[in-house]
Amino acid sequence: MPRYALLILPAFNRVYGESSVRLTLSELAVFGRRALGDEAPVGEETEIGGVPYVTFETPEPLTQADISLLSNLSSVYAIFQIEGELLRPLTMRRLDRLSSDLITIQKYAGKTNEHFTKLLLNVTVLACDRELGDRLAVFDPLCGRGTTLNQALMYGYDAYGIDVDGKDFEAYTGFIKTWLRNKRLKHTAETVPVRRERALVGRRLNITFGLSKESVKAGDVQHLTMINADTLRSREFFKPGSFDVLVTDAPYGVQHGSKGGHGGLSRSPMELLRQAVPSWAGLLRPGGAMGIAWNTYGGKSAELAEILKDAGLEVMDYPGFEHWVDQAIVRDIIVARKPT
């Protein structure tokens, strides 16, 4: 049987790096299930030349389409076919359309690790009825300073987000406008107030951009919208069935807490999710998927699964993603699909 090896990307975050091989094994299982169905590979950690790899076998040689799909694994640096004692590098074709500094430039306390953000987006997209390489509409209902929005843009998706923090809204607005100018990408950008019955209820950042003047003329553009408002009011800003994928990293209750319906901050995100998930689910298209990362110290997976099921979603069987972040955070993910 053909045998392959994945070289894991060196992680600048030491703690995440210690979990990256195990998380890659779990992510590979999701990718393999989508690409190879019942013949999905079972990966294992293997040391080659003193370096950790994830290795796996397949019944038939991988096609270029399979290799291109696996190229988007969140922590993979290179893919090899194992031939005896030698490793033959395979051509990787990632979805990335934009410069990698879109993901890496921003540095601030509480920023979600970009490799984990990519992992969460990957496994959520693979749970929906669309392909990873399709032009998707992605929504982050707790978008902070836009880590998920940037990864969605990197893949060529349209990105939409909402966050109640005005400072985060202003920081992301300044960052993305500067980045687009520095990259000399043809774009339009506007920030406008949103009013309901003359009362100010939020602010909206609207950006449209293309990779070149020619692509803009041809209509090959991406859309980015960020709303500065309470996520519980998401349905006031977006129409039902607007999004293929909803991905969010729920507040951990450490850096910024979470807001429930009674005001104040709560260490647990569960009250916020209990109120918000039904509204978020209504924004998903049939066949779409919702992926949520959360701190397990703030609530159990069974509790969150019930919230998702009560909203009419089907929870996926995605074990093996729980990992230690620091003494106050053990992070896990849960993914659910909206029936067609």
GROMACS .gro file of C-alpha atoms in nm:
model
  340
    1MET     CA    1   0.000   0.000   0.000
    2PRO     CA    2   0.127   0.352  -0.075
    3ARG     CA    3   0.264   0.524   0.235
    4TYR     CA    4   0.290   0.896   0.299
    5ALA     CA    5   0.449   1.130   0.552
    6LEU     CA    6   0.339   1.477   0.661
    7LEU     CA    7   0.610   1.709   0.794
    8ILE     CA    8   0.461   1.930   1.065
    9LEU     CA    9   0.509   2.306   1.041
   10PRO     CA   10   0.738   2.437   1.316
   11ALA     CA   11   0.516   2.630   1.559
   12PHE     CA   12   0.630   2.963   1.705
   13ASN     CA   13   0.388   2.895   1.992
   14ARG     CA   14   0.563   2.626   2.198
   15VAL     CA   15   0.248   2.509   2.376
   16TYR     CA   16   0.049   2.471   2.054
   17GLY     CA   17   0.349   2.306   1.891
   18GLU     CA   18   0.343   2.034   2.156
   19SER     CA   19  -0.016   1.952   2.055
   20SER     CA   20   0.025   1.998   1.680
   21VAL     CA   21   0.104   1.636   1.590
   22ARG     CA   22  -0.197   1.501   1.779
   23LEU     CA   23  -0.424   1.771   1.636
   24THR     CA   24  -0.295   1.694   1.286
   25LEU     CA   25  -0.388   1.328   1.334
   26SER     CA   26  -0.744   1.430   1.419
   27GLU     CA   27  -0.760   1.682   1.135
   28LEU     CA   28  -0.624   1.424   0.889
   29ALA     CA   29  -0.905   1.187   0.988
   30VAL     CA   30  -1.161   1.454   0.891
   31PHE     CA   31  -0.984   1.536   0.564
   32GLY     CA   32  -0.943   1.170   0.479
   33ARG     CA   33  -1.308   1.093   0.547
   34ARG     CA   34  -1.409   1.366   0.301
   35ALA     CA   35  -1.154   1.271   0.033
   36LEU     CA   36  -1.148   0.892   0.062
   37GLY     CA   37  -1.476   0.805   0.235
   38ASP     CA   38  -1.476   0.461   0.396
   39GLU     CA   39  -1.109   0.416   0.301
   40ALA     CA   40  -0.998   0.719   0.504
   41PRO     CA   41  -0.640   0.676   0.630
   42VAL     CA   42  -0.551   0.619   0.993
   43GLY     CA   43  -0.250   0.834   1.075
   44GLU     CA   44   0.019   0.771   1.333
   45GLU     CA   45   0.309   0.968   1.473
   46THR     CA   46   0.641   0.847   1.333
   47GLU     CA   47   0.991   0.978   1.399
   48ILE     CA   48   1.209   1.000   1.087
   49GLY     CA   49   1.564   1.128   1.125
   50GLY     CA   50   1.481   1.259   1.471
   51VAL     CA   51   1.191   1.469   1.340
   52PRO     CA   52   0.823   1.392   1.413
   53TYR     CA   53   0.602   1.316   1.112
   54VAL     CA   54   0.244   1.201   1.071
   55THR     CA   55   0.243   0.894   0.846
   56PHE     CA   56  -0.044   0.705   0.685
   57GLU     CA   57  -0.125   0.447   0.420
   58THR     CA   58  -0.390   0.448   0.146
   59PRO     CA   59  -0.535   0.160  -0.059
   60GLU     CA   60  -0.456   0.346  -0.383
   61PRO     CA   61  -0.202   0.619  -0.463
   62LEU     CA   62  -0.321   0.969  -0.381
   63THR     CA   63  -0.436   1.173  -0.679
   64GLN     CA   64  -0.319   1.530  -0.731
   65ALA     CA   65  -0.665   1.641  -0.615
   66ASP     CA   66  -0.614   1.444  -0.291
   67ILE     CA   67  -0.269   1.596  -0.240
   68SER     CA   68  -0.403   1.946  -0.307
   69LEU     CA   69  -0.675   1.894  -0.047
   70LEU     CA   70  -0.427   1.767   0.213
   71SER     CA   71  -0.201   2.064   0.137
   72ASN     CA   72  -0.446   2.276   0.336
   73LEU     CA   73  -0.401   2.086   0.662
   74SER     CA   74  -0.343   2.357   0.920
   75SER     CA   75   0.000   2.248   1.047
   76VAL     CA   76   0.148   2.070   0.745
   77TYR     CA   77   0.476   2.200   0.603
   78ALA     CA   78   0.542   1.934   0.337
   79ILE     CA   79   0.394   1.608   0.205
   80PHE     CA   80   0.613   1.314   0.106
   81GLN     CA   81   0.557   0.971  -0.042
   82ILE     CA   82   0.767   0.714   0.142
   83GLU     CA   83   0.975   0.501  -0.097
   84GLY     CA   84   1.188   0.258   0.099
   85GLU     CA   85   1.417   0.470   0.314
   86LEU     CA   86   1.363   0.780   0.101
   87LEU     CA   87   1.103   1.056   0.107
   88ARG     CA   88   0.981   1.188  -0.229
   89PRO     CA   89   0.832   1.539  -0.200
   90LEU     CA   90   0.487   1.585  -0.354
   91THR     CA   91   0.366   1.908  -0.511
   92MET     CA   92   0.148   2.101  -0.266
   93ARG     CA   93  -0.122   2.334  -0.397
   94ARG     CA   94  -0.277   2.535  -0.118
   95LEU     CA   95  -0.589   2.745  -0.155
   96ASP     CA   96  -0.405   3.055  -0.030
   97ARG     CA   97  -0.476   3.355  -0.255
   98LEU     CA   98  -0.318   3.630  -0.046
   99SER     CA   99   0.012   3.709   0.124
  100SER     CA  100   0.066   3.515   0.447
  101ASP     CA  101   0.130   3.834   0.644
  102LEU     CA  102  -0.246   3.895   0.639
  103ILE     CA  103  -0.256   3.617   0.899
  104THR     CA  104   0.065   3.685   1.089
  105ILE     CA  105   0.106   4.065   1.119
  106GLN     CA  106  -0.145   4.129   1.396
  107LYS     CA  107  -0.011   4.065   1.746
  108TYR     CA  108  -0.221   4.126   2.056
  109ALA     CA  109  -0.311   3.965   2.388
  110GLY     CA  110  -0.578   3.700   2.349
  111LYS     CA  111  -0.523   3.640   1.976
  112THR     CA  112  -0.621   3.288   1.877
  113ASN     CA  113  -0.334   3.085   1.732
  114GLU     CA  114  -0.358   3.116   1.353
  115HIS     CA  115  -0.289   2.746   1.295
  116PHE     CA  116  -0.578   2.658   1.524
  117THR     CA  117  -0.803   2.912   1.349
  118LYS     CA  118  -0.725   2.743   1.017
  119LEU     CA  119  -0.792   2.398   1.168
  120LEU     CA  120  -1.132   2.507   1.301
  121LEU     CA  121  -1.229   2.659   0.966
  122ASN     CA  122  -1.108   2.349   0.779
  123VAL     CA  123  -1.301   2.090   0.976
  124THR     CA  124  -1.615   2.304   0.977
  125VAL     CA  125  -1.610   2.352   0.599
  126LEU     CA  126  -1.551   1.979   0.553
  127ALA     CA  127  -1.868   1.911   0.752
  128CYS     CA  128  -2.087   2.114   0.516
  129ASP     CA  129  -2.211   2.012   0.172
  130ARG     CA  130  -1.970   2.241  -0.013
  131GLU     CA  131  -1.607   2.183  -0.111
  132LEU     CA  132  -1.308   2.347   0.056
  133GLY     CA  133  -1.216   2.513  -0.274
  134ASP     CA  134  -1.562   2.662  -0.342
  135ARG     CA  135  -1.633   3.033  -0.303
  136LEU     CA  136  -1.801   3.028   0.037
  137ALA     CA  137  -1.961   3.286   0.267
  138VAL     CA  138  -1.811   3.256   0.618
  139PHE     CA  139  -1.953   3.423   0.930
  140ASP     CA  140  -1.777   3.472   1.265
  141PRO     CA  141  -2.035   3.601   1.515
  142LEU     CA  142  -1.767   3.680   1.777
  143CYS     CA  143  -1.500   3.799   1.538
  144GLY     CA  144  -1.279   4.010   1.768
  145ARG     CA  145  -0.995   4.154   1.559
  146GLY     CA  146  -1.063   3.935   1.259
  147THR     CA  147  -0.836   3.629   1.282
  148THR     CA  148  -1.106   3.405   1.132
  149LEU     CA  149  -1.209   3.669   0.879
  150ASN     CA  150  -0.851   3.689   0.754
  151GLN     CA  151  -0.820   3.311   0.716
  152ALA     CA  152  -1.148   3.305   0.522
  153LEU     CA  153  -1.019   3.579   0.291
  154MET     CA  154  -0.695   3.385   0.246
  155TYR     CA  155  -0.896   3.092   0.108
  156GLY     CA  156  -1.081   3.319  -0.136
  157TYR     CA  157  -1.403   3.320   0.066
  158ASP     CA  158  -1.629   3.614   0.146
  159ALA     CA  159  -1.596   3.699   0.516
  160TYR     CA  160  -1.853   3.845   0.755
  161GLY     CA  161  -1.825   3.915   1.126
  162ILE     CA  162  -1.985   4.090   1.420
  163ASP     CA  163  -1.835   4.197   1.753
  164VAL     CA  164  -1.955   4.421   2.033
  165ASP     CA  165  -1.610   4.560   2.118
  166GLY     CA  166  -1.565   4.902   1.958
  167LYS     CA  167  -1.188   4.901   2.007
  168ASP     CA  168  -1.157   4.568   1.824
  169PHE     CA  169  -1.372   4.704   1.541
  170GLU     CA  170  -1.153   5.012   1.507
  171ALA     CA  171  -0.830   4.812   1.532
  172TYR     CA  172  -0.937   4.568   1.260
  173THR     CA  173  -1.071   4.846   1.037
  174GLY     CA  174  -0.738   5.027   1.057
  175PHE     CA  175  -0.539   4.709   1.001
  176ILE     CA  176  -0.726   4.574   0.699
  177LYS     CA  177  -0.744   4.911   0.521
  178THR     CA  178  -0.369   4.964   0.570
  179TRP     CA  179  -0.293   4.609   0.456
  180LEU     CA  180  -0.496   4.646   0.136
  181ARG     CA  181  -0.325   4.977   0.056
  182ASN     CA  182   0.022   4.838   0.122
  183LYS     CA  183  -0.048   4.538  -0.103
  184ARG     CA  184  -0.185   4.775  -0.370
  185LEU     CA  185  -0.496   4.566  -0.413
  186LYS     CA  186  -0.782   4.733  -0.597
  187HIS     CA  187  -1.050   4.788  -0.333
  188THR     CA  188  -1.332   5.000  -0.198
  189ALA     CA  189  -1.382   5.050   0.176
  190GLU     CA  190  -1.639   5.238   0.378
  191THR     CA  191  -1.741   5.256   0.742
  192VAL     CA  192  -2.100   5.363   0.795
  193PRO     CA  193  -2.331   5.399   1.098
  194VAL     CA  194  -2.627   5.162   1.119
  195ARG     CA  195  -2.950   5.312   1.248
  196ARG     CA  196  -3.287   5.165   1.339
  197GLU     CA  197  -3.570   5.415   1.389
  198ARG     CA  198  -3.310   5.693   1.402
  199ALA     CA  199  -3.124   5.523   1.688
  200LEU     CA  200  -2.761   5.419   1.632
  201VAL     CA  201  -2.741   5.040   1.674
  202GLY     CA  202  -2.398   4.971   1.530
  203ARG     CA  203  -2.128   5.042   1.273
  204ARG     CA  204  -2.062   4.854   0.950
  205LEU     CA  205  -1.732   4.812   0.766
  206ASN     CA  206  -1.785   4.717   0.401
  207ILE     CA  207  -1.488   4.621   0.183
  208THR     CA  208  -1.476   4.482  -0.170
  209PHE     CA  209  -1.143   4.394  -0.329
  210GLY     CA  210  -0.984   4.204  -0.615
  211LEU     CA  211  -0.635   4.075  -0.684
  212SER     CA  212  -0.597   4.304  -0.987
  213LYS     CA  213  -0.780   4.571  -1.185
  214GLU     CA  214  -0.864   4.308  -1.444
  215SER     CA  215  -1.018   4.075  -1.187
  216VAL     CA  216  -1.230   4.359  -1.048
  217LYS     CA  217  -1.355   4.446  -1.397
  218ALA     CA  218  -1.440   4.079  -1.451
  219GLY     CA  219  -1.635   4.069  -1.123
  220ASP     CA  220  -1.384   3.838  -0.952
  221VAL     CA  221  -1.394   4.013  -0.614
  222GLN     CA  222  -1.414   3.920  -0.247
  223HIS     CA  223  -1.639   4.082   0.009
  224LEU     CA  224  -1.562   4.162   0.373
  225THR     CA  225  -1.817   4.298   0.618
  226MET     CA  226  -1.767   4.358   0.990
  227ILE     CA  227  -2.040   4.487   1.220
  228ASN     CA  228  -1.977   4.658   1.553
  229ALA     CA  229  -2.280   4.542   1.752
  230ASP     CA  230  -2.403   4.272   1.991
  231THR     CA  231  -2.395   3.924   1.837
  232LEU     CA  232  -2.742   3.859   1.983
  233ARG     CA  233  -2.867   4.110   1.724
  234SER     CA  234  -2.702   3.933   1.428
  235ARG     CA  235  -3.037   3.867   1.261
  236GLU     CA  236  -3.092   4.244   1.237
  237PHE     CA  237  -2.789   4.278   1.010
  238PHE     CA  238  -2.791   3.958   0.802
  239LYS     CA  239  -3.069   3.772   0.623
  240PRO     CA  240  -3.160   3.412   0.714
  241GLY     CA  241  -2.964   3.154   0.515
  242SER     CA  242  -2.685   3.398   0.427
  243PHE     CA  243  -2.385   3.181   0.515
  244ASP     CA  244  -2.234   2.845   0.421
  245VAL     CA  245  -2.018   2.824   0.731
  246LEU     CA  246  -2.023   2.979   1.078
  247VAL     CA  247  -1.697   2.957   1.273
  248THR     CA  248  -1.619   3.118   1.606
  249ASP     CA  249  -1.387   3.100   1.903
  250ALA     CA  250  -1.612   3.154   2.204
  251PRO     CA  251  -1.488   3.389   2.480
  252TYR     CA  252  -1.274   3.200   2.731
  253GLY     CA  253  -1.367   3.420   3.026
  254VAL     CA  254  -0.998   3.496   3.077
  255GLN     CA  255  -0.896   3.779   2.843
  256HIS     CA  256  -1.236   3.930   2.775
  257GLY     CA  257  -1.518   3.730   2.929
  258SER     CA  258  -1.856   3.678   2.764
  259LYS     CA  259  -2.171   3.880   2.786
  260GLY     CA  260  -2.499   3.713   2.871
  261GLY     CA  261  -2.844   3.859   2.848
  262HIS     CA  262  -2.839   4.013   3.196
  263GLY     CA  263  -2.536   4.235   3.143
  264GLY     CA  264  -2.195   4.198   3.301
  265LEU     CA  265  -1.929   3.942   3.223
  266SER     CA  266  -1.952   3.568   3.271
  267ARG     CA  267  -1.658   3.329   3.286
  268SER     CA  268  -1.862   3.062   3.108
  269PRO     CA  269  -1.961   3.114   2.744
  270MET     CA  270  -2.255   2.874   2.778
  271GLU     CA  271  -2.518   3.134   2.866
  272LEU     CA  272  -2.415   3.345   2.569
  273LEU     CA  273  -2.417   3.041   2.339
  274ARG     CA  274  -2.753   2.924   2.472
  275GLN     CA  275  -2.902   3.259   2.370
  276ALA     CA  276  -2.708   3.309   2.046
  277VAL     CA  277  -2.689   2.968   1.877
  278PRO     CA  278  -3.058   2.953   1.768
  279SER     CA  279  -3.017   3.291   1.598
  280TRP     CA  280  -2.686   3.191   1.443
  281ALA     CA  281  -2.834   2.866   1.314
  282GLY     CA  282  -3.098   3.065   1.130
  283LEU     CA  283  -2.824   3.245   0.938
  284LEU     CA  284  -2.685   2.916   0.802
  285ARG     CA  285  -2.795   2.780   0.467
  286PRO     CA  286  -2.932   2.423   0.462
  287GLY     CA  287  -2.630   2.194   0.436
  288GLY     CA  288  -2.411   2.453   0.608
  289ALA     CA  289  -2.204   2.390   0.920
  290MET     CA  290  -2.122   2.561   1.249
  291GLY     CA  291  -1.789   2.517   1.430
  292ILE     CA  292  -1.730   2.648   1.781
  293ALA     CA  293  -1.412   2.645   1.990
  294TRP     CA  294  -1.449   2.693   2.364
  295ASN     CA  295  -1.275   2.658   2.698
  296THR     CA  296  -1.390   2.330   2.853
  297TYR     CA  297  -1.349   2.480   3.201
  298GLY     CA  298  -1.650   2.695   3.109
  299GLY     CA  299  -1.879   2.412   3.004
  300LYS     CA  300  -1.888   2.047   2.897
  301SER     CA  301  -1.916   1.923   2.538
  302ALA     CA  302  -2.242   1.741   2.616
  303GLU     CA  303  -2.397   2.070   2.730
  304LEU     CA  304  -2.289   2.250   2.413
  305ALA     CA  305  -2.404   1.957   2.197
  306GLU     CA  306  -2.753   1.988   2.347
  307ILE     CA  307  -2.758   2.360   2.265
  308LEU     CA  308  -2.671   2.282   1.903
  309LYS     CA  309  -2.923   1.998   1.877
  310ASP     CA  310  -3.198   2.215   2.024
  311ALA     CA  311  -3.124   2.465   1.745
  312GLY     CA  312  -3.195   2.193   1.486
  313LEU     CA  313  -2.833   2.105   1.406
  314GLU     CA  314  -2.670   1.761   1.373
  315VAL     CA  315  -2.354   1.729   1.583
  316MET     CA  316  -2.059   1.567   1.403
  317ASP     CA  317  -1.845   1.294   1.557
  318TYR     CA  318  -1.515   1.484   1.577
  319PRO     CA  319  -1.315   1.352   1.874
  320GLY     CA  320  -0.953   1.424   1.954
  321PHE     CA  321  -0.936   1.803   1.931
  322GLU     CA  322  -0.917   1.887   2.302
  323HIS     CA  323  -0.581   2.041   2.395
  324TRP     CA  324  -0.415   2.234   2.676
  325VAL     CA  325  -0.357   2.607   2.616
  326ASP     CA  326  -0.260   2.728   2.963
  327GLN     CA  327  -0.351   2.665   3.327
  328ALA     CA  328  -0.687   2.843   3.280
  329ILE     CA  329  -0.776   2.711   2.932
  330VAL     CA  330  -0.828   2.363   2.792
  331ARG     CA  331  -0.968   2.419   2.444
  332ASP     CA  332  -1.190   2.190   2.240
  333ILE     CA  333  -1.407   2.222   1.930
  334ILE     CA  334  -1.751   2.104   1.833
  335VAL     CA  335  -1.896   2.103   1.480
  336ALA     CA  336  -2.259   2.064   1.377
  337ARG     CA  337  -2.434   2.053   1.040
  338LYS     CA  338  -2.765   2.207   0.935
  339PRO     CA  339  -2.985   1.945   0.764
  340THR     CA  340  -3.072   2.005   0.398
   0.00000   0.00000   0.00000
